[in-house]
Amino acid sequence: MWVDTINGAEPAANTPTTTESGFPINGWSLDDAVEDAPQAVYLQFGDQYYQLHQTDRGDVCEYYFGNRNNPMCSFTENLSLENFTAGDYKASLVIIFEGGTSYYRFELADVTVSTP
């Protein structure tokens, strides 16, 4: 699993970030043990889960894993924070593989939502 950007910057695990209007994230994931793209990718933000949009990144799968058979390994989203109250939230990725029989959780960051 690789996260390309969080909030427009290259991520460092558990690095605090502050945002006002949105939480953009993009990256990719491939289970190299079974050589399969995720069934689903979720962003846990606070106590809520949001399914991320998966896209075709066959180039990434082929370059890093030598596998172009499962191109839907990329994920992207820009979570709107309009309905969130100002405060601190934990952000994590939950990646589901093999028909829901296995998953991977990755803690991304502590996020401070501020008001504009």
PDB file of N, CA and C in Angstrom, residues 27-115:
ATOM      1  N   GLY A  27      -3.670   7.341  -3.562  1.00  0.00           N
ATOM      2  CA  GLY A  27      -2.599   6.359  -3.459  1.00  0.00           C
ATOM      3  C   GLY A  27      -2.987   5.086  -4.179  1.00  0.00           C
ATOM      4  N   TRP A  28      -2.344   3.994  -3.817  1.00  0.00           N
ATOM      5  CA  TRP A  28      -2.648   2.715  -4.451  1.00  0.00           C
ATOM      6  C   TRP A  28      -2.323   1.581  -3.499  1.00  0.00           C
ATOM      7  N   SER A  29      -2.921   0.430  -3.776  1.00  0.00           N
ATOM      8  CA  SER A  29      -2.699  -0.732  -2.927  1.00  0.00           C
ATOM      9  C   SER A  29      -2.871  -1.993  -3.759  1.00  0.00           C
ATOM     10  N   LEU A  30      -2.034  -2.971  -3.501  1.00  0.00           N
ATOM     11  CA  LEU A  30      -2.136  -4.277  -4.141  1.00  0.00           C
ATOM     12  C   LEU A  30      -1.644  -5.302  -3.138  1.00  0.00           C
ATOM     13  N   ASP A  31      -2.443  -6.328  -2.900  1.00  0.00           N
ATOM     14  CA  ASP A  31      -2.030  -7.401  -1.996  1.00  0.00           C
ATOM     15  C   ASP A  31      -1.043  -8.275  -2.752  1.00  0.00           C
ATOM     16  N   ASP A  32       0.244  -8.114  -2.462  1.00  0.00           N
ATOM     17  CA  ASP A  32       1.250  -8.852  -3.225  1.00  0.00           C
ATOM     18  C   ASP A  32       1.266 -10.335  -2.888  1.00  0.00           C
ATOM     19  N   ALA A  33       0.689 -10.750  -1.763  1.00  0.00           N
ATOM     20  CA  ALA A  33       0.641 -12.175  -1.427  1.00  0.00           C
ATOM     21  C   ALA A  33      -0.286 -12.924  -2.377  1.00  0.00           C
ATOM     22  N   VAL A  34      -1.432 -12.328  -2.702  1.00  0.00           N
ATOM     23  CA  VAL A  34      -2.379 -12.978  -3.614  1.00  0.00           C
ATOM     24  C   VAL A  34      -2.431 -12.268  -4.961  1.00  0.00           C
ATOM     25  N   GLU A  35      -1.607 -11.226  -5.125  1.00  0.00           N
ATOM     26  CA  GLU A  35      -1.531 -10.455  -6.366  1.00  0.00           C
ATOM     27  C   GLU A  35      -2.909 -10.009  -6.837  1.00  0.00           C
ATOM     28  N   ASP A  36      -3.589  -9.284  -5.955  1.00  0.00           N
ATOM     29  CA  ASP A  36      -4.931  -8.833  -6.272  1.00  0.00           C
ATOM     30  C   ASP A  36      -5.130  -7.398  -5.794  1.00  0.00           C
ATOM     31  N   ALA A  37      -5.922  -6.660  -6.548  1.00  0.00           N
ATOM     32  CA  ALA A  37      -6.292  -5.301  -6.151  1.00  0.00           C
ATOM     33  C   ALA A  37      -7.311  -5.387  -5.017  1.00  0.00           C
ATOM     34  N   PRO A  38      -7.454  -4.335  -4.239  1.00  0.00           N
ATOM     35  CA  PRO A  38      -8.419  -4.365  -3.140  1.00  0.00           C
ATOM     36  C   PRO A  38      -9.849  -4.511  -3.640  1.00  0.00           C
ATOM     37  N   GLN A  39     -10.658  -5.147  -2.820  1.00  0.00           N
ATOM     38  CA  GLN A  39     -12.086  -5.199  -3.106  1.00  0.00           C
ATOM     39  C   GLN A  39     -12.702  -3.834  -2.813  1.00  0.00           C
ATOM     40  N   ALA A  40     -12.215  -3.187  -1.746  1.00  0.00           N
ATOM     41  CA  ALA A  40     -12.709  -1.862  -1.370  1.00  0.00           C
ATOM     42  C   ALA A  40     -11.654  -1.165  -0.519  1.00  0.00           C
ATOM     43  N   VAL A  41     -11.669   0.168  -0.561  1.00  0.00           N
ATOM     44  CA  VAL A  41     -10.779   0.983   0.263  1.00  0.00           C
ATOM     45  C   VAL A  41     -11.647   2.020   0.972  1.00  0.00           C
ATOM     46  N   TYR A  42     -11.495   2.092   2.292  1.00  0.00           N
ATOM     47  CA  TYR A  42     -12.266   3.025   3.104  1.00  0.00           C
ATOM     48  C   TYR A  42     -11.340   3.986   3.827  1.00  0.00           C
ATOM     49  N   LEU A  43     -11.800   5.213   3.971  1.00  0.00           N
ATOM     50  CA  LEU A  43     -11.151   6.192   4.825  1.00  0.00           C
ATOM     51  C   LEU A  43     -11.974   6.266   6.100  1.00  0.00           C
ATOM     52  N   GLN A  44     -11.350   5.968   7.228  1.00  0.00           N
ATOM     53  CA  GLN A  44     -12.007   6.187   8.507  1.00  0.00           C
ATOM     54  C   GLN A  44     -11.571   7.563   8.982  1.00  0.00           C
ATOM     55  N   PHE A  45     -12.543   8.439   9.159  1.00  0.00           N
ATOM     56  CA  PHE A  45     -12.273   9.806   9.606  1.00  0.00           C
ATOM     57  C   PHE A  45     -13.114  10.017  10.849  1.00  0.00           C
ATOM     58  N   GLY A  46     -12.450  10.094  12.001  1.00  0.00           N
ATOM     59  CA  GLY A  46     -13.189  10.092  13.258  1.00  0.00           C
ATOM     60  C   GLY A  46     -13.837   8.734  13.424  1.00  0.00           C
ATOM     61  N   ASP A  47     -15.141   8.710  13.669  1.00  0.00           N
ATOM     62  CA  ASP A  47     -15.833   7.427  13.814  1.00  0.00           C
ATOM     63  C   ASP A  47     -16.665   7.070  12.583  1.00  0.00           C
ATOM     64  N   GLN A  48     -16.457   7.773  11.472  1.00  0.00           N
ATOM     65  CA  GLN A  48     -17.191   7.519  10.234  1.00  0.00           C
ATOM     66  C   GLN A  48     -16.287   6.872   9.183  1.00  0.00           C
ATOM     67  N   TYR A  49     -16.893   6.042   8.318  1.00  0.00           N
ATOM     68  CA  TYR A  49     -16.168   5.388   7.227  1.00  0.00           C
ATOM     69  C   TYR A  49     -16.695   5.902   5.892  1.00  0.00           C
ATOM     70  N   TYR A  50     -15.778   6.158   4.951  1.00  0.00           N
ATOM     71  CA  TYR A  50     -16.125   6.644   3.622  1.00  0.00           C
ATOM     72  C   TYR A  50     -15.416   5.777   2.597  1.00  0.00           C
ATOM     73  N   GLN A  51     -16.196   5.192   1.665  1.00  0.00           N
ATOM     74  CA  GLN A  51     -15.574   4.366   0.636  1.00  0.00           C
ATOM     75  C   GLN A  51     -14.900   5.268  -0.388  1.00  0.00           C
ATOM     76  N   LEU A  52     -13.638   4.967  -0.688  1.00  0.00           N
ATOM     77  CA  LEU A  52     -12.873   5.759  -1.641  1.00  0.00           C
ATOM     78  C   LEU A  52     -13.108   5.245  -3.053  1.00  0.00           C
ATOM     79  N   HIS A  53     -12.953   6.124  -4.011  1.00  0.00           N
ATOM     80  CA  HIS A  53     -13.113   5.795  -5.421  1.00  0.00           C
ATOM     81  C   HIS A  53     -11.861   5.059  -5.902  1.00  0.00           C
ATOM     82  N   GLN A  54     -12.049   3.871  -6.501  1.00  0.00           N
ATOM     83  CA  GLN A  54     -10.918   3.109  -7.040  1.00  0.00           C
ATOM     84  C   GLN A  54     -10.824   3.338  -8.540  1.00  0.00           C
ATOM     85  N   THR A  55      -9.585   3.493  -9.022  1.00  0.00           N
ATOM     86  CA  THR A  55      -9.356   3.767 -10.433  1.00  0.00           C
ATOM     87  C   THR A  55      -8.305   2.825 -11.003  1.00  0.00           C
ATOM     88  N   ASP A  56      -8.220   2.809 -12.313  1.00  0.00           N
ATOM     89  CA  ASP A  56      -7.284   1.948 -13.041  1.00  0.00           C
ATOM     90  C   ASP A  56      -5.881   2.533 -12.983  1.00  0.00           C
ATOM     91  N   ARG A  57      -4.962   1.805 -12.365  1.00  0.00           N
ATOM     92  CA  ARG A  57      -3.552   2.186 -12.343  1.00  0.00           C
ATOM     93  C   ARG A  57      -2.716   0.967 -12.721  1.00  0.00           C
ATOM     94  N   GLY A  58      -3.039   0.388 -13.866  1.00  0.00           N
ATOM     95  CA  GLY A  58      -2.291  -0.767 -14.347  1.00  0.00           C
ATOM     96  C   GLY A  58      -0.809  -0.493 -14.461  1.00  0.00           C
ATOM     97  N   ASP A  59      -0.446   0.763 -14.758  1.00  0.00           N
ATOM     98  CA  ASP A  59       0.966   1.124 -14.859  1.00  0.00           C
ATOM     99  C   ASP A  59       1.685   0.919 -13.530  1.00  0.00           C
ATOM    100  N   VAL A  60       1.040   1.265 -12.425  1.00  0.00           N
ATOM    101  CA  VAL A  60       1.635   1.094 -11.097  1.00  0.00           C
ATOM    102  C   VAL A  60       1.774  -0.387 -10.767  1.00  0.00           C
ATOM    103  N   CYS A  61       0.698  -1.148 -11.007  1.00  0.00           N
ATOM    104  CA  CYS A  61       0.739  -2.589 -10.723  1.00  0.00           C
ATOM    105  C   CYS A  61       1.835  -3.273 -11.527  1.00  0.00           C
ATOM    106  N   GLU A  62       1.955  -2.893 -12.778  1.00  0.00           N
ATOM    107  CA  GLU A  62       2.962  -3.520 -13.630  1.00  0.00           C
ATOM    108  C   GLU A  62       4.376  -3.108 -13.206  1.00  0.00           C
ATOM    109  N   TYR A  63       4.587  -1.827 -12.924  1.00  0.00           N
ATOM    110  CA  TYR A  63       5.919  -1.333 -12.577  1.00  0.00           C
ATOM    111  C   TYR A  63       6.420  -1.904 -11.253  1.00  0.00           C
ATOM    112  N   TYR A  64       5.577  -1.853 -10.219  1.00  0.00           N
ATOM    113  CA  TYR A  64       6.021  -2.268  -8.888  1.00  0.00           C
ATOM    114  C   TYR A  64       5.858  -3.762  -8.619  1.00  0.00           C
ATOM    115  N   PHE A  65       4.863  -4.390  -9.251  1.00  0.00           N
ATOM    116  CA  PHE A  65       4.580  -5.787  -8.953  1.00  0.00           C
ATOM    117  C   PHE A  65       4.705  -6.707 -10.161  1.00  0.00           C
ATOM    118  N   GLY A  66       4.985  -6.148 -11.341  1.00  0.00           N
ATOM    119  CA  GLY A  66       5.050  -6.976 -12.540  1.00  0.00           C
ATOM    120  C   GLY A  66       3.713  -7.619 -12.856  1.00  0.00           C
ATOM    121  N   ASN A  67       2.618  -6.957 -12.473  1.00  0.00           N
ATOM    122  CA  ASN A  67       1.288  -7.531 -12.593  1.00  0.00           C
ATOM    123  C   ASN A  67       0.345  -6.490 -13.174  1.00  0.00           C
ATOM    124  N   ARG A  68      -0.146  -6.741 -14.366  1.00  0.00           N
ATOM    125  CA  ARG A  68      -1.104  -5.824 -14.983  1.00  0.00           C
ATOM    126  C   ARG A  68      -2.509  -6.420 -14.991  1.00  0.00           C
ATOM    127  N   ASN A  69      -2.694  -7.565 -14.339  1.00  0.00           N
ATOM    128  CA  ASN A  69      -3.981  -8.259 -14.352  1.00  0.00           C
ATOM    129  C   ASN A  69      -5.025  -7.628 -13.433  1.00  0.00           C
ATOM    130  N   ASN A  70      -4.614  -6.823 -12.489  1.00  0.00           N
ATOM    131  CA  ASN A  70      -5.536  -6.232 -11.516  1.00  0.00           C
ATOM    132  C   ASN A  70      -5.327  -4.722 -11.448  1.00  0.00           C
ATOM    133  N   PRO A  71      -5.750  -4.006 -12.476  1.00  0.00           N
ATOM    134  CA  PRO A  71      -5.397  -2.590 -12.585  1.00  0.00           C
ATOM    135  C   PRO A  71      -6.133  -1.656 -11.627  1.00  0.00           C
ATOM    136  N   MET A  72      -7.225  -2.076 -11.003  1.00  0.00           N
ATOM    137  CA  MET A  72      -8.020  -1.177 -10.162  1.00  0.00           C
ATOM    138  C   MET A  72      -7.407  -1.032  -8.766  1.00  0.00           C
ATOM    139  N   CYS A  73      -6.128  -0.730  -8.739  1.00  0.00           N
ATOM    140  CA  CYS A  73      -5.409  -0.680  -7.463  1.00  0.00           C
ATOM    141  C   CYS A  73      -5.262   0.735  -6.915  1.00  0.00           C
ATOM    142  N   SER A  74      -5.680   1.735  -7.652  1.00  0.00           N
ATOM    143  CA  SER A  74      -5.528   3.119  -7.202  1.00  0.00           C
ATOM    144  C   SER A  74      -6.778   3.572  -6.446  1.00  0.00           C
ATOM    145  N   PHE A  75      -6.595   4.462  -5.478  1.00  0.00           N
ATOM    146  CA  PHE A  75      -7.737   5.038  -4.775  1.00  0.00           C
ATOM    147  C   PHE A  75      -7.544   6.544  -4.655  1.00  0.00           C
ATOM    148  N   THR A  76      -8.672   7.255  -4.635  1.00  0.00           N
ATOM    149  CA  THR A  76      -8.628   8.710  -4.540  1.00  0.00           C
ATOM    150  C   THR A  76      -9.924   9.222  -3.920  1.00  0.00           C
ATOM    151  N   GLU A  77      -9.842  10.338  -3.248  1.00  0.00           N
ATOM    152  CA  GLU A  77     -11.030  10.969  -2.669  1.00  0.00           C
ATOM    153  C   GLU A  77     -10.654  12.363  -2.186  1.00  0.00           C
ATOM    154  N   ASN A  78     -11.640  13.230  -2.143  1.00  0.00           N
ATOM    155  CA  ASN A  78     -11.492  14.522  -1.485  1.00  0.00           C
ATOM    156  C   ASN A  78     -12.683  14.653  -0.549  1.00  0.00           C
ATOM    157  N   LEU A  79     -12.500  14.223   0.682  1.00  0.00           N
ATOM    158  CA  LEU A  79     -13.575  14.220   1.664  1.00  0.00           C
ATOM    159  C   LEU A  79     -13.934  15.651   2.045  1.00  0.00           C
ATOM    160  N   SER A  80     -15.196  16.011   1.823  1.00  0.00           N
ATOM    161  CA  SER A  80     -15.675  17.332   2.223  1.00  0.00           C
ATOM    162  C   SER A  80     -15.811  17.368   3.741  1.00  0.00           C
ATOM    163  N   LEU A  81     -15.347  18.438   4.340  1.00  0.00           N
ATOM    164  CA  LEU A  81     -15.417  18.581   5.792  1.00  0.00           C
ATOM    165  C   LEU A  81     -16.445  19.627   6.216  1.00  0.00           C
ATOM    166  N   GLU A  82     -17.336  19.999   5.300  1.00  0.00           N
ATOM    167  CA  GLU A  82     -18.329  21.038   5.577  1.00  0.00           C
ATOM    168  C   GLU A  82     -19.198  20.721   6.783  1.00  0.00           C
ATOM    169  N   ASN A  83     -19.536  19.450   6.987  1.00  0.00           N
ATOM    170  CA  ASN A  83     -20.434  19.074   8.072  1.00  0.00           C
ATOM    171  C   ASN A  83     -19.709  18.621   9.333  1.00  0.00           C
ATOM    172  N   PHE A  84     -18.389  18.759   9.355  1.00  0.00           N
ATOM    173  CA  PHE A  84     -17.617  18.396  10.539  1.00  0.00           C
ATOM    174  C   PHE A  84     -17.454  19.620  11.428  1.00  0.00           C
ATOM    175  N   THR A  85     -17.565  19.420  12.713  1.00  0.00           N
ATOM    176  CA  THR A  85     -17.293  20.508  13.640  1.00  0.00           C
ATOM    177  C   THR A  85     -15.786  20.652  13.798  1.00  0.00           C
ATOM    178  N   ALA A  86     -15.349  21.838  14.147  1.00  0.00           N
ATOM    179  CA  ALA A  86     -13.922  22.058  14.379  1.00  0.00           C
ATOM    180  C   ALA A  86     -13.461  21.140  15.504  1.00  0.00           C
ATOM    181  N   GLY A  87     -12.287  20.570  15.329  1.00  0.00           N
ATOM    182  CA  GLY A  87     -11.752  19.670  16.346  1.00  0.00           C
ATOM    183  C   GLY A  87     -10.712  18.740  15.768  1.00  0.00           C
ATOM    184  N   ASP A  88     -10.302  17.780  16.567  1.00  0.00           N
ATOM    185  CA  ASP A  88      -9.269  16.822  16.172  1.00  0.00           C
ATOM    186  C   ASP A  88      -9.898  15.483  15.822  1.00  0.00           C
ATOM    187  N   TYR A  89      -9.422  14.885  14.727  1.00  0.00           N
ATOM    188  CA  TYR A  89      -9.924  13.606  14.235  1.00  0.00           C
ATOM    189  C   TYR A  89      -8.745  12.719  13.865  1.00  0.00           C
ATOM    190  N   LYS A  90      -8.923  11.414  14.013  1.00  0.00           N
ATOM    191  CA  LYS A  90      -7.937  10.455  13.530  1.00  0.00           C
ATOM    192  C   LYS A  90      -8.368  10.005  12.141  1.00  0.00           C
ATOM    193  N   ALA A  91      -7.406   9.887  11.222  1.00  0.00           N
ATOM    194  CA  ALA A  91      -7.680   9.413   9.869  1.00  0.00           C
ATOM    195  C   ALA A  91      -6.902   8.122   9.642  1.00  0.00           C
ATOM    196  N   SER A  92      -7.608   7.094   9.150  1.00  0.00           N
ATOM    197  CA  SER A  92      -6.994   5.796   8.866  1.00  0.00           C
ATOM    198  C   SER A  92      -7.539   5.262   7.555  1.00  0.00           C
ATOM    199  N   LEU A  93      -6.760   4.413   6.900  1.00  0.00           N
ATOM    200  CA  LEU A  93      -7.237   3.670   5.738  1.00  0.00           C
ATOM    201  C   LEU A  93      -7.553   2.253   6.171  1.00  0.00           C
ATOM    202  N   VAL A  94      -8.648   1.713   5.648  1.00  0.00           N
ATOM    203  CA  VAL A  94      -8.988   0.310   5.836  1.00  0.00           C
ATOM    204  C   VAL A  94      -9.133  -0.271   4.437  1.00  0.00           C
ATOM    205  N   ILE A  95      -8.288  -1.244   4.114  1.00  0.00           N
ATOM    206  CA  ILE A  95      -8.246  -1.819   2.771  1.00  0.00           C
ATOM    207  C   ILE A  95      -8.705  -3.268   2.859  1.00  0.00           C
ATOM    208  N   ILE A  96      -9.758  -3.605   2.105  1.00  0.00           N
ATOM    209  CA  ILE A  96     -10.378  -4.925   2.151  1.00  0.00           C
ATOM    210  C   ILE A  96      -9.901  -5.746   0.954  1.00  0.00           C
ATOM    211  N   PHE A  97      -9.433  -6.964   1.228  1.00  0.00           N
ATOM    212  CA  PHE A  97      -8.969  -7.886   0.186  1.00  0.00           C
ATOM    213  C   PHE A  97      -9.753  -9.193   0.241  1.00  0.00           C
ATOM    214  N   GLU A  98      -9.604  -9.990  -0.791  1.00  0.00           N
ATOM    215  CA  GLU A  98     -10.098 -11.366  -0.870  1.00  0.00           C
ATOM    216  C   GLU A  98     -11.552 -11.513  -0.434  1.00  0.00           C
ATOM    217  N   GLY A  99     -12.423 -10.750  -1.053  1.00  0.00           N
ATOM    218  CA  GLY A  99     -13.842 -10.895  -0.764  1.00  0.00           C
ATOM    219  C   GLY A  99     -14.212 -10.578   0.670  1.00  0.00           C
ATOM    220  N   GLY A 100     -13.416  -9.751   1.320  1.00  0.00           N
ATOM    221  CA  GLY A 100     -13.703  -9.360   2.690  1.00  0.00           C
ATOM    222  C   GLY A 100     -13.118 -10.284   3.738  1.00  0.00           C
ATOM    223  N   THR A 101     -12.344 -11.280   3.321  1.00  0.00           N
ATOM    224  CA  THR A 101     -11.776 -12.216   4.296  1.00  0.00           C
ATOM    225  C   THR A 101     -10.480 -11.715   4.908  1.00  0.00           C
ATOM    226  N   SER A 102      -9.883 -10.683   4.338  1.00  0.00           N
ATOM    227  CA  SER A 102      -8.697 -10.092   4.957  1.00  0.00           C
ATOM    228  C   SER A 102      -8.733  -8.581   4.753  1.00  0.00           C
ATOM    229  N   TYR A 103      -8.110  -7.878   5.672  1.00  0.00           N
ATOM    230  CA  TYR A 103      -8.060  -6.428   5.562  1.00  0.00           C
ATOM    231  C   TYR A 103      -6.767  -5.920   6.170  1.00  0.00           C
ATOM    232  N   TYR A 104      -6.455  -4.675   5.831  1.00  0.00           N
ATOM    233  CA  TYR A 104      -5.260  -4.002   6.315  1.00  0.00           C
ATOM    234  C   TYR A 104      -5.681  -2.627   6.808  1.00  0.00           C
ATOM    235  N   ARG A 105      -5.243  -2.250   7.992  1.00  0.00           N
ATOM    236  CA  ARG A 105      -5.543  -0.921   8.541  1.00  0.00           C
ATOM    237  C   ARG A 105      -4.234  -0.145   8.661  1.00  0.00           C
ATOM    238  N   PHE A 106      -4.263   1.110   8.198  1.00  0.00           N
ATOM    239  CA  PHE A 106      -3.084   1.961   8.235  1.00  0.00           C
ATOM    240  C   PHE A 106      -3.478   3.312   8.821  1.00  0.00           C
ATOM    241  N   GLU A 107      -2.896   3.672   9.945  1.00  0.00           N
ATOM    242  CA  GLU A 107      -3.178   4.977  10.543  1.00  0.00           C
ATOM    243  C   GLU A 107      -2.434   6.051   9.769  1.00  0.00           C
ATOM    244  N   LEU A 108      -3.185   7.026   9.274  1.00  0.00           N
ATOM    245  CA  LEU A 108      -2.609   8.071   8.429  1.00  0.00           C
ATOM    246  C   LEU A 108      -2.107   9.265   9.215  1.00  0.00           C
ATOM    247  N   ALA A 109      -3.008   9.896   9.967  1.00  0.00           N
ATOM    248  CA  ALA A 109      -2.642  11.162  10.601  1.00  0.00           C
ATOM    249  C   ALA A 109      -3.686  11.576  11.619  1.00  0.00           C
ATOM    250  N   ASP A 110      -3.275  12.447  12.511  1.00  0.00           N
ATOM    251  CA  ASP A 110      -4.210  13.178  13.355  1.00  0.00           C
ATOM    252  C   ASP A 110      -4.516  14.470  12.606  1.00  0.00           C
ATOM    253  N   VAL A 111      -5.802  14.733  12.397  1.00  0.00           N
ATOM    254  CA  VAL A 111      -6.211  15.868  11.577  1.00  0.00           C
ATOM    255  C   VAL A 111      -6.980  16.867  12.434  1.00  0.00           C
ATOM    256  N   THR A 112      -6.576  18.114  12.369  1.00  0.00           N
ATOM    257  CA  THR A 112      -7.312  19.190  13.027  1.00  0.00           C
ATOM    258  C   THR A 112      -8.161  19.888  11.980  1.00  0.00           C
ATOM    259  N   VAL A 113      -9.471  19.841  12.177  1.00  0.00           N
ATOM    260  CA  VAL A 113     -10.390  20.552  11.298  1.00  0.00           C
ATOM    261  C   VAL A 113     -10.636  21.911  11.933  1.00  0.00           C
ATOM    262  N   SER A 114     -10.326  22.964  11.175  1.00  0.00           N
ATOM    263  CA  SER A 114     -10.541  24.325  11.670  1.00  0.00           C
ATOM    264  C   SER A 114     -11.634  24.985  10.853  1.00  0.00           C
ATOM    265  N   THR A 115     -12.202  26.022  11.370  1.00  0.00           N
ATOM    266  CA  THR A 115     -13.237  26.741  10.638  1.00  0.00           C
ATOM    267  C   THR A 115     -12.587  27.837   9.806  1.00  0.00           C
TER     268      THR A 115
END
